[in-house]
PDB file of C-alpha atoms in Angstrom:
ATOM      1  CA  UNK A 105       0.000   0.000   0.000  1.00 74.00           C
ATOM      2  CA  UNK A 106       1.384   3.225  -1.262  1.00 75.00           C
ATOM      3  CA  UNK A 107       1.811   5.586   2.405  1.00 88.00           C
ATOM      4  CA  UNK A 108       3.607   8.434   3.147  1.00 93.00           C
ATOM      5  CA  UNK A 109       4.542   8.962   7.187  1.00 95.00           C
ATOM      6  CA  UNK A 110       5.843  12.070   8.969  1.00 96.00           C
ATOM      7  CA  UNK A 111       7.625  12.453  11.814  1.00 96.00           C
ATOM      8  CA  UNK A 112       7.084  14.379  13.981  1.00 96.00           C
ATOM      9  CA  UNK A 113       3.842  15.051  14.402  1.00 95.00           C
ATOM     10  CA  UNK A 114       4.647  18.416  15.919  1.00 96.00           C
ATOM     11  CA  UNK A 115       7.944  21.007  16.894  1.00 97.00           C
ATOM     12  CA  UNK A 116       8.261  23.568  18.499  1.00 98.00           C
ATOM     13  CA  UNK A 117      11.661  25.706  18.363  1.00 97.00           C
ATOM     14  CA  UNK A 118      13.433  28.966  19.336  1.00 97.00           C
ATOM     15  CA  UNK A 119      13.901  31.545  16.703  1.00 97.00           C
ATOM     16  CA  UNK A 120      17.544  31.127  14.972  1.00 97.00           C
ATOM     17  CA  UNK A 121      17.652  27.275  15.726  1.00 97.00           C
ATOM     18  CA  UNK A 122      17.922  24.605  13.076  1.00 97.00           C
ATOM     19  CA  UNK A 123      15.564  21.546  12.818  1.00 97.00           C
ATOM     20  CA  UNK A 124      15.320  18.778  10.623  1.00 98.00           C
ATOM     21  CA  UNK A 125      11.497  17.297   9.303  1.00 98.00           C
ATOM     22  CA  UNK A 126      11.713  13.413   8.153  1.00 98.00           C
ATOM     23  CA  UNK A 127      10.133  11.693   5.408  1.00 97.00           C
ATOM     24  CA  UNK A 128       9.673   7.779   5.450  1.00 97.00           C
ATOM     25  CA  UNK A 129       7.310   6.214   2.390  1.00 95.00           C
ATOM     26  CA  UNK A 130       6.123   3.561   0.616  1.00 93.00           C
ATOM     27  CA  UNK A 131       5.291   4.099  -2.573  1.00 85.00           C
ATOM     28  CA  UNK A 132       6.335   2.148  -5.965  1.00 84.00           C
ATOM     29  CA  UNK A 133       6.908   2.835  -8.531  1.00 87.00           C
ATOM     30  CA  UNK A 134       8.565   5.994  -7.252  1.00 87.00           C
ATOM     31  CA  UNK A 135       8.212   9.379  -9.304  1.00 84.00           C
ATOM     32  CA  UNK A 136       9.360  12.281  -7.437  1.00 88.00           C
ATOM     33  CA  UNK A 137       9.322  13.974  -3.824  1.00 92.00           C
ATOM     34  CA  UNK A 138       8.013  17.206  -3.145  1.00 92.00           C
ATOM     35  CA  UNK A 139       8.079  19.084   0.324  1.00 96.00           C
ATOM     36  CA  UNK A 140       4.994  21.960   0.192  1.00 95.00           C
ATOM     37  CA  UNK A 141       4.928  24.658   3.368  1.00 96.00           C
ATOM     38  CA  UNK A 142       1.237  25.307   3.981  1.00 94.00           C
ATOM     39  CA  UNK A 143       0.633  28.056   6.203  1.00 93.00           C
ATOM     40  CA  UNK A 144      -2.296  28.142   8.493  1.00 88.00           C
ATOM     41  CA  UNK A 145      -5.642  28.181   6.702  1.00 84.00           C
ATOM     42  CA  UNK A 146      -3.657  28.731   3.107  1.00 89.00           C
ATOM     43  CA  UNK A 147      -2.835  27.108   0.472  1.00 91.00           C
ATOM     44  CA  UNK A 148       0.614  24.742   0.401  1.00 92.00           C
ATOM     45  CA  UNK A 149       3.514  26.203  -1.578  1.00 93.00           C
ATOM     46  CA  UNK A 150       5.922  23.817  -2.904  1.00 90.00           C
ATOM     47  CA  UNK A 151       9.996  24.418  -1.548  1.00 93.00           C
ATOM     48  CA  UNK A 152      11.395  21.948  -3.260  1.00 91.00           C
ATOM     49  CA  UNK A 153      11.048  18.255  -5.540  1.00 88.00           C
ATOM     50  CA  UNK A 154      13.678  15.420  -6.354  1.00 89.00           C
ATOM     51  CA  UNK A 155      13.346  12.856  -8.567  1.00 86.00           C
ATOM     52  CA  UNK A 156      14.874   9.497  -8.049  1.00 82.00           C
ATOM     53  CA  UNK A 157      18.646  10.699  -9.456  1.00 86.00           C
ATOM     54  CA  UNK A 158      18.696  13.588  -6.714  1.00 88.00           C
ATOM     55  CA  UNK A 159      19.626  13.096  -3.233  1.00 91.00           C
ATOM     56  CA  UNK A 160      19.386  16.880  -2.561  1.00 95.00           C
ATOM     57  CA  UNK A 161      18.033  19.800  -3.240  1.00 93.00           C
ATOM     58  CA  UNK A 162      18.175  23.073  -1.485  1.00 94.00           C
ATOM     59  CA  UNK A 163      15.762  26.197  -1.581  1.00 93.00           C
ATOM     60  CA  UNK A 164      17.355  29.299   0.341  1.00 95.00           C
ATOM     61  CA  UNK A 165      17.156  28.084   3.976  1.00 97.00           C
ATOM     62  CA  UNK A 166      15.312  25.043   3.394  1.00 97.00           C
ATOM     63  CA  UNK A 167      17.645  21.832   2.252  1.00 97.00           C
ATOM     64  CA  UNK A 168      15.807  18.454   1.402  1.00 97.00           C
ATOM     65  CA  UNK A 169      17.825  15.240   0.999  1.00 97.00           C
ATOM     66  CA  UNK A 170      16.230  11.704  -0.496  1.00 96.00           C
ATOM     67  CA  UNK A 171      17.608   8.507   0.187  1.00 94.00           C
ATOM     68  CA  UNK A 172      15.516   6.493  -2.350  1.00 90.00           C
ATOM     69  CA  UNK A 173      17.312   3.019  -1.255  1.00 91.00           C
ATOM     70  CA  UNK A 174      15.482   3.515   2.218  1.00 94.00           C
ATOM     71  CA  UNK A 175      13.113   5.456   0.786  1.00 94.00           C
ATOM     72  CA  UNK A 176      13.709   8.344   3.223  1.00 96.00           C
ATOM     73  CA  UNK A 177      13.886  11.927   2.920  1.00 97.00           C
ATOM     74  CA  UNK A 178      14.425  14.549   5.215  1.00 98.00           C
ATOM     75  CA  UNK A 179      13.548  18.601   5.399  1.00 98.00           C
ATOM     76  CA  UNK A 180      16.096  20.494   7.403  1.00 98.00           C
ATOM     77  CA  UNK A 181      15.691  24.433   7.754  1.00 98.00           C
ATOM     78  CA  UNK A 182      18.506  26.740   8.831  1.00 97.00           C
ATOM     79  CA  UNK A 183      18.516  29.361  11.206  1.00 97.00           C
ATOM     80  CA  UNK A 184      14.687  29.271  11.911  1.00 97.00           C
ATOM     81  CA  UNK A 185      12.439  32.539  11.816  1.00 97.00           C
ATOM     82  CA  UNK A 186       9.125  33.014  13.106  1.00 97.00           C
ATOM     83  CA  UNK A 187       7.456  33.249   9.897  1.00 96.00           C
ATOM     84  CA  UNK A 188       8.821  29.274   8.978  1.00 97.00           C
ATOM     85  CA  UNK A 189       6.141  28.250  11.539  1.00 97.00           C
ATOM     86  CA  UNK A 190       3.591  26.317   9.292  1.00 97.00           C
ATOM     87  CA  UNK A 191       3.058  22.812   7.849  1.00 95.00           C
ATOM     88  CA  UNK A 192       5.407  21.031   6.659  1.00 97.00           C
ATOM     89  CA  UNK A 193       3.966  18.409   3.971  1.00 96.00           C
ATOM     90  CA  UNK A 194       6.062  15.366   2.006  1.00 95.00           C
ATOM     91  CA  UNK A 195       4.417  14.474  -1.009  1.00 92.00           C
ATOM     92  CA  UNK A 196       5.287  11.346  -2.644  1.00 90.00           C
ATOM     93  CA  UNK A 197       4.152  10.765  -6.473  1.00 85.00           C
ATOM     94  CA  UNK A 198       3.626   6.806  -7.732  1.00 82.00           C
ATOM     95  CA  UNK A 199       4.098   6.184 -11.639  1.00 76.00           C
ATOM     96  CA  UNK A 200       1.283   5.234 -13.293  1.00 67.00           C
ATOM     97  CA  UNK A 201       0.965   4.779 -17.084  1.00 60.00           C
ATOM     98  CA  UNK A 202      -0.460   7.450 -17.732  1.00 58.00           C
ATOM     99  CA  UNK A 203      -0.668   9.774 -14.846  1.00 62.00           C
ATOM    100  CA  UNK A 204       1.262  10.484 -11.256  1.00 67.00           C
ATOM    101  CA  UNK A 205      -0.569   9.215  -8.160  1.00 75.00           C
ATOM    102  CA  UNK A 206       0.200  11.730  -5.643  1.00 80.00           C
ATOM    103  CA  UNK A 207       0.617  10.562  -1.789  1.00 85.00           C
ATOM    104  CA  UNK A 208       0.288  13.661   1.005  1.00 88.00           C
ATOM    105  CA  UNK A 209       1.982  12.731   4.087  1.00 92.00           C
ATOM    106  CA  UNK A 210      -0.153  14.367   7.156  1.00 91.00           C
ATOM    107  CA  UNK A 211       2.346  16.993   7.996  1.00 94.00           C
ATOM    108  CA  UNK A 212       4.675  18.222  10.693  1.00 96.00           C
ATOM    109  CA  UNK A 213       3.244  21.038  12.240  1.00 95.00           C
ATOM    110  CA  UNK A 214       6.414  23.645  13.124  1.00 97.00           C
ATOM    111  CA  UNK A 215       6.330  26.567  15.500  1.00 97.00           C
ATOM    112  CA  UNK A 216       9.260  28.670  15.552  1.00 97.00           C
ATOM    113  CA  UNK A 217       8.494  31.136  19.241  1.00 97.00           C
ATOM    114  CA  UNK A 218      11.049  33.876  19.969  1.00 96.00           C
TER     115      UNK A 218
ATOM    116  CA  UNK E  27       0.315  34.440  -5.611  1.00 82.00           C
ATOM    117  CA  UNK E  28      -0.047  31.342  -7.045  1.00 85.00           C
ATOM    118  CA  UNK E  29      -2.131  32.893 -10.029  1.00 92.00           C
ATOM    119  CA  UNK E  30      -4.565  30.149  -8.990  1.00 96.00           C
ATOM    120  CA  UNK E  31      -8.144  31.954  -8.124  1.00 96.00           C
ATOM    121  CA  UNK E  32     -11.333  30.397  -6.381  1.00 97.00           C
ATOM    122  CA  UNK E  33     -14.368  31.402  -5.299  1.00 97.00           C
ATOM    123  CA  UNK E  34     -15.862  32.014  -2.868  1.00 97.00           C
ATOM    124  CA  UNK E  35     -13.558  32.271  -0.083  1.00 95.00           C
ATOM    125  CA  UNK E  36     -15.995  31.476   2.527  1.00 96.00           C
ATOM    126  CA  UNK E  37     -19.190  29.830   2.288  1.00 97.00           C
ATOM    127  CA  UNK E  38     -22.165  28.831   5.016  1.00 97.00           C
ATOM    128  CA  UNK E  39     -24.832  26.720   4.522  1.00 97.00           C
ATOM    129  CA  UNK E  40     -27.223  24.303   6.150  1.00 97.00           C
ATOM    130  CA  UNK E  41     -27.273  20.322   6.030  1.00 97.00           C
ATOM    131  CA  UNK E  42     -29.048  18.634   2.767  1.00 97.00           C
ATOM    132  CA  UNK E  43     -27.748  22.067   0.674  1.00 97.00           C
ATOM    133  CA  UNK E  44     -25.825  21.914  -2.365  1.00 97.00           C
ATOM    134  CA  UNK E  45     -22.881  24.428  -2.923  1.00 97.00           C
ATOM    135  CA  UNK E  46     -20.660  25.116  -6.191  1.00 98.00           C
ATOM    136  CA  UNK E  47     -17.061  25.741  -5.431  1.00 98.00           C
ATOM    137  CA  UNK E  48     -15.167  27.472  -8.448  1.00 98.00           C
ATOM    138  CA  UNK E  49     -11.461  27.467  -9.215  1.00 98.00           C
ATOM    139  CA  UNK E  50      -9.571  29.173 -12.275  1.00 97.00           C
ATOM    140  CA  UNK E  51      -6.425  27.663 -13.286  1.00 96.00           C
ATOM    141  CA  UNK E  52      -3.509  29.510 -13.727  1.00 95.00           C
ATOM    142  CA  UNK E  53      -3.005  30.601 -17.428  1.00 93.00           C
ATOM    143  CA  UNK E  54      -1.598  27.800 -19.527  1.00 90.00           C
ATOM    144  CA  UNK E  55      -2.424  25.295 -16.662  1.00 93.00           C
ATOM    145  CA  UNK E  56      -4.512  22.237 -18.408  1.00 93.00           C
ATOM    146  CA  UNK E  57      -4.654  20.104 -15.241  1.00 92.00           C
ATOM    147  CA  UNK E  58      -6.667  21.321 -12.151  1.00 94.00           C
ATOM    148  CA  UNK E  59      -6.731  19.026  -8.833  1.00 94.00           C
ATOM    149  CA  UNK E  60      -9.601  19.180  -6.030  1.00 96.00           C
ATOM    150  CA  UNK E  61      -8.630  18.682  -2.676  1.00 94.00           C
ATOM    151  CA  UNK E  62     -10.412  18.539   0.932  1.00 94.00           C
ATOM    152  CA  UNK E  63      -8.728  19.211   3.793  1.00 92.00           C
ATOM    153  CA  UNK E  64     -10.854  18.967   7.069  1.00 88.00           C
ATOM    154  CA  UNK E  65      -9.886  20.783  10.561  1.00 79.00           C
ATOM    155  CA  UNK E  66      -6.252  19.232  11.539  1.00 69.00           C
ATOM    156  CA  UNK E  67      -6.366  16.513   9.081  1.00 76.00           C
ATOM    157  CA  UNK E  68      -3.730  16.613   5.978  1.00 80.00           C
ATOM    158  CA  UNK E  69      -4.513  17.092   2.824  1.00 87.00           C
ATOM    159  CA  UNK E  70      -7.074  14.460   0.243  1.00 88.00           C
ATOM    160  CA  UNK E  71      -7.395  13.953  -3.047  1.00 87.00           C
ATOM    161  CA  UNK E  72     -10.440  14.599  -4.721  1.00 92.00           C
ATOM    162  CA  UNK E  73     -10.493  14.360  -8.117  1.00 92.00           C
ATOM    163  CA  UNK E  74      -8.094  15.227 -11.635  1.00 91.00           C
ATOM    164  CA  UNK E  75      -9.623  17.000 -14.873  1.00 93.00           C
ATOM    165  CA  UNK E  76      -6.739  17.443 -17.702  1.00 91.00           C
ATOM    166  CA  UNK E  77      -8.171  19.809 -20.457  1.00 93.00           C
ATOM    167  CA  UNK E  78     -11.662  18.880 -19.979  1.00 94.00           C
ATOM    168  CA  UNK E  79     -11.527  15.190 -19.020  1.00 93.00           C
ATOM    169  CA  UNK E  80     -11.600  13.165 -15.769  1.00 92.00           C
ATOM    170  CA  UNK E  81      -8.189  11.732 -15.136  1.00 87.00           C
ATOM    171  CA  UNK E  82      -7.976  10.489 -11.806  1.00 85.00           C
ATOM    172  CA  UNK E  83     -10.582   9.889  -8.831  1.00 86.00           C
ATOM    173  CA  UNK E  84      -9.587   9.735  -5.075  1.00 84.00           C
ATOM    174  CA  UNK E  85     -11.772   9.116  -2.076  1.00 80.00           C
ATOM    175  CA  UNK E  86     -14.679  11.467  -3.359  1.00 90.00           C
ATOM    176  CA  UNK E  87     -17.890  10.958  -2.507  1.00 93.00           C
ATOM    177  CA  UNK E  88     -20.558   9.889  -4.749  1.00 94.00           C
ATOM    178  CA  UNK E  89     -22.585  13.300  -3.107  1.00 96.00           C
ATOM    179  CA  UNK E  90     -19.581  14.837  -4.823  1.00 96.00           C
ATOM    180  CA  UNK E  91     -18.780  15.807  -8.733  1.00 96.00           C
ATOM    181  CA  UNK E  92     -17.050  18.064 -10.633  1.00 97.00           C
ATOM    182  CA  UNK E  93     -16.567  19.347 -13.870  1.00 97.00           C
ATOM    183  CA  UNK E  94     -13.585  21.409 -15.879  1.00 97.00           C
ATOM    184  CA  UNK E  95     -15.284  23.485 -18.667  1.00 97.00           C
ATOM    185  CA  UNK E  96     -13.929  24.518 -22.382  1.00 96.00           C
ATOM    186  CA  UNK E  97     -12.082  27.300 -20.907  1.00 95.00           C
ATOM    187  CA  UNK E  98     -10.211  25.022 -18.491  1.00 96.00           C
ATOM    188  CA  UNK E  99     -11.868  26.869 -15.304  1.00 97.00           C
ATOM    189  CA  UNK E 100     -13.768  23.647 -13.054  1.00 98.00           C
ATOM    190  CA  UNK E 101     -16.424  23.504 -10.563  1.00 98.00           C
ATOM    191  CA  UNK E 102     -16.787  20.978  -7.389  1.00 98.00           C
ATOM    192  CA  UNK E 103     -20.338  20.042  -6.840  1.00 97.00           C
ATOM    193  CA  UNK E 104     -21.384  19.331  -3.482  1.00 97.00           C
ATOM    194  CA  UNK E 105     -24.624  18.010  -2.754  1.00 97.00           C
ATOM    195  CA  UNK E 106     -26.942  16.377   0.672  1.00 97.00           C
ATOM    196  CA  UNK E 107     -24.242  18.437   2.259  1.00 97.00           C
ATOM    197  CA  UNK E 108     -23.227  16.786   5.630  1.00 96.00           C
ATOM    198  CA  UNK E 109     -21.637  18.489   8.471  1.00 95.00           C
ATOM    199  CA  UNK E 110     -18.939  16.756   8.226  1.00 93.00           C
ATOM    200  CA  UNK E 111     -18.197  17.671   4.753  1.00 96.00           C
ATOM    201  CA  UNK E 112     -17.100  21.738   6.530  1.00 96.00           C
ATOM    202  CA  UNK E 113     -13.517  21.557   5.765  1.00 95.00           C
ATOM    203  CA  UNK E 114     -10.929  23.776   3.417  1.00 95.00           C
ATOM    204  CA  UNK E 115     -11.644  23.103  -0.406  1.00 97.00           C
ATOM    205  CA  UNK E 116      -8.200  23.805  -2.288  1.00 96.00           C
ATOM    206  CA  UNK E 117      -7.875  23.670  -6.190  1.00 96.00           C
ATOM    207  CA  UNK E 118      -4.933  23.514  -8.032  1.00 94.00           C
ATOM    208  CA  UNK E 119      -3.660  23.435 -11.335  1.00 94.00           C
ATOM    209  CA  UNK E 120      -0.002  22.348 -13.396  1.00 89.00           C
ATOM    210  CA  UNK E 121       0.807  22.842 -16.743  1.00 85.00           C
ATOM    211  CA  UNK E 122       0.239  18.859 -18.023  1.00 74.00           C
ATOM    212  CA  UNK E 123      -1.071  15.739 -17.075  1.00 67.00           C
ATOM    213  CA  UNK E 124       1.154  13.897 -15.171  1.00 61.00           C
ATOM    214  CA  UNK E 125       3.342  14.855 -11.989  1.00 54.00           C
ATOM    215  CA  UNK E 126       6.605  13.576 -12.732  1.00 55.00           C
ATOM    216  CA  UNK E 127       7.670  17.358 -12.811  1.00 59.00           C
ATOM    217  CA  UNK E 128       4.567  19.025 -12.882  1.00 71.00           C
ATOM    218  CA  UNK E 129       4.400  21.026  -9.882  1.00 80.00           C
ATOM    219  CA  UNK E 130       1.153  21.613  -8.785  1.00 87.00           C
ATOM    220  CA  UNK E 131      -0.073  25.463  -7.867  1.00 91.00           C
ATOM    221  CA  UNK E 132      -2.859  25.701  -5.004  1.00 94.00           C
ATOM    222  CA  UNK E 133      -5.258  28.389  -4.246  1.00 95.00           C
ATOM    223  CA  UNK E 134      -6.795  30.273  -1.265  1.00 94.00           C
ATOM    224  CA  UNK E 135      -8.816  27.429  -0.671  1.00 95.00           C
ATOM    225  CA  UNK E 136     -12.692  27.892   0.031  1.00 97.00           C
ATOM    226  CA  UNK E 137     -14.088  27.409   3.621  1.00 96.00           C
ATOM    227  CA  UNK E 138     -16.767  25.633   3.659  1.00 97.00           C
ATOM    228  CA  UNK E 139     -19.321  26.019   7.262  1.00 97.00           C
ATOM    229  CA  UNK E 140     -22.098  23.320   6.715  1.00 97.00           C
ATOM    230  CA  UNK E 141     -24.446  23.646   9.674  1.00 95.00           C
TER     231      UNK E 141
END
């Protein structure tokens, strides 16, 4: 069964800190990986997407990495501010023969406080 | 701005109603994607329309249809409206059909209040 799992669930962090967001999944035939940002009550905004070939891919402070042998990938944002708190989704897209099945993971909810 | 649009923003209505949620693709955008998205749950797919045509279904309900018209704009039909059906309504579009590096563009999303 093609699942996408988050961890963790929730973080909470001081302004200026680094944290790191993982990514396990599932899903075959693997496509691509995105990570979106959704902010509260908005609409998600992808940061970055790999493909099988890449194992990382960085976006200003946000760096993803993708270990597709353990099918793994990981979110890690540098020197935190307050307005990274949002959602953090991994979204996982299965080949099929004509179109991508897309998987959203539930999200890790991140609160940067001063 | 994701250049995606939908209306309307918010929208209240009793149980047993039927609503019309709009989205506009952005320009050049041939694929538009419903999702719902219910208080503290994560994001689920709804349905795919590429240039006019069905594509792929999620978990939407049979209460639930939607159509993408000649000018590539679509509208989610929602009828015997539940309360648990009140949730975010996001739309979003991408330039083909499939994903492999299609990123997809959301919208505001569209509240909807069933009570």
């Amino acid at each position: 069964k093609n699942q996408v799992e988050q961890s963790p669930q929730s973080l909470i962090i001081l302004e200026g800190k680094n944290c790191t967001l993982q990514c396990n999944y599932t899903v075959s035939p693997f496509s691509n990986l995105r990570w979106y940002k959704q902010d509260t009550g908005r609409g998600p905004v992808s940061l970055t997407i790999m493909t099988f070939s890449e194992n990382t891919k960085s976006n200003g402070r946000y760096t993803a990495t993708l270990d597709a042998d353990t099918k793994q990938s990981s979110l890690h944002i540098t020197a935190s501010q307050l307005s990274d708190s949002a959602s953090y989704i991994c979204v996982v897209s299965a080949k099929k023969t004509s179109y991508d099945k897309v998987i959203f993971g539930p999200g890790t909810s991140l609160s940067v406080i001063p | 701005d994701s250049g995606v649009t939908q209306t309307p923003k918010h929208l209240i209505t009793a149980t047993g109603q039927r609503v019309t949620l709009r989205c506009s693709p952005r320009s050049g955008d041939l694929s538009v994607y419903w999702y719902q998205q219910s208080l503290d749950q994560g994001l689920q797919f709804l349905i795919q329309y590429y240039n006019g045509e069905e594509r792929a279904k999620g978990n939407i309900l049979e209460r639930f249809s939607a159509q993408q018209f000649p000018d590539l704009h679509s509208e989610l039909n929602l009828s015997s409206l539940e309360l648990g059906d009140s949730a975010l309504y996001f739309c979003a579009s991408s330039v083909g059909l499939a994903a492999r590096y299609n990123e997809q563009f959301f919208g505001p999303g569209t509240r909807l209040t069933v009570l």
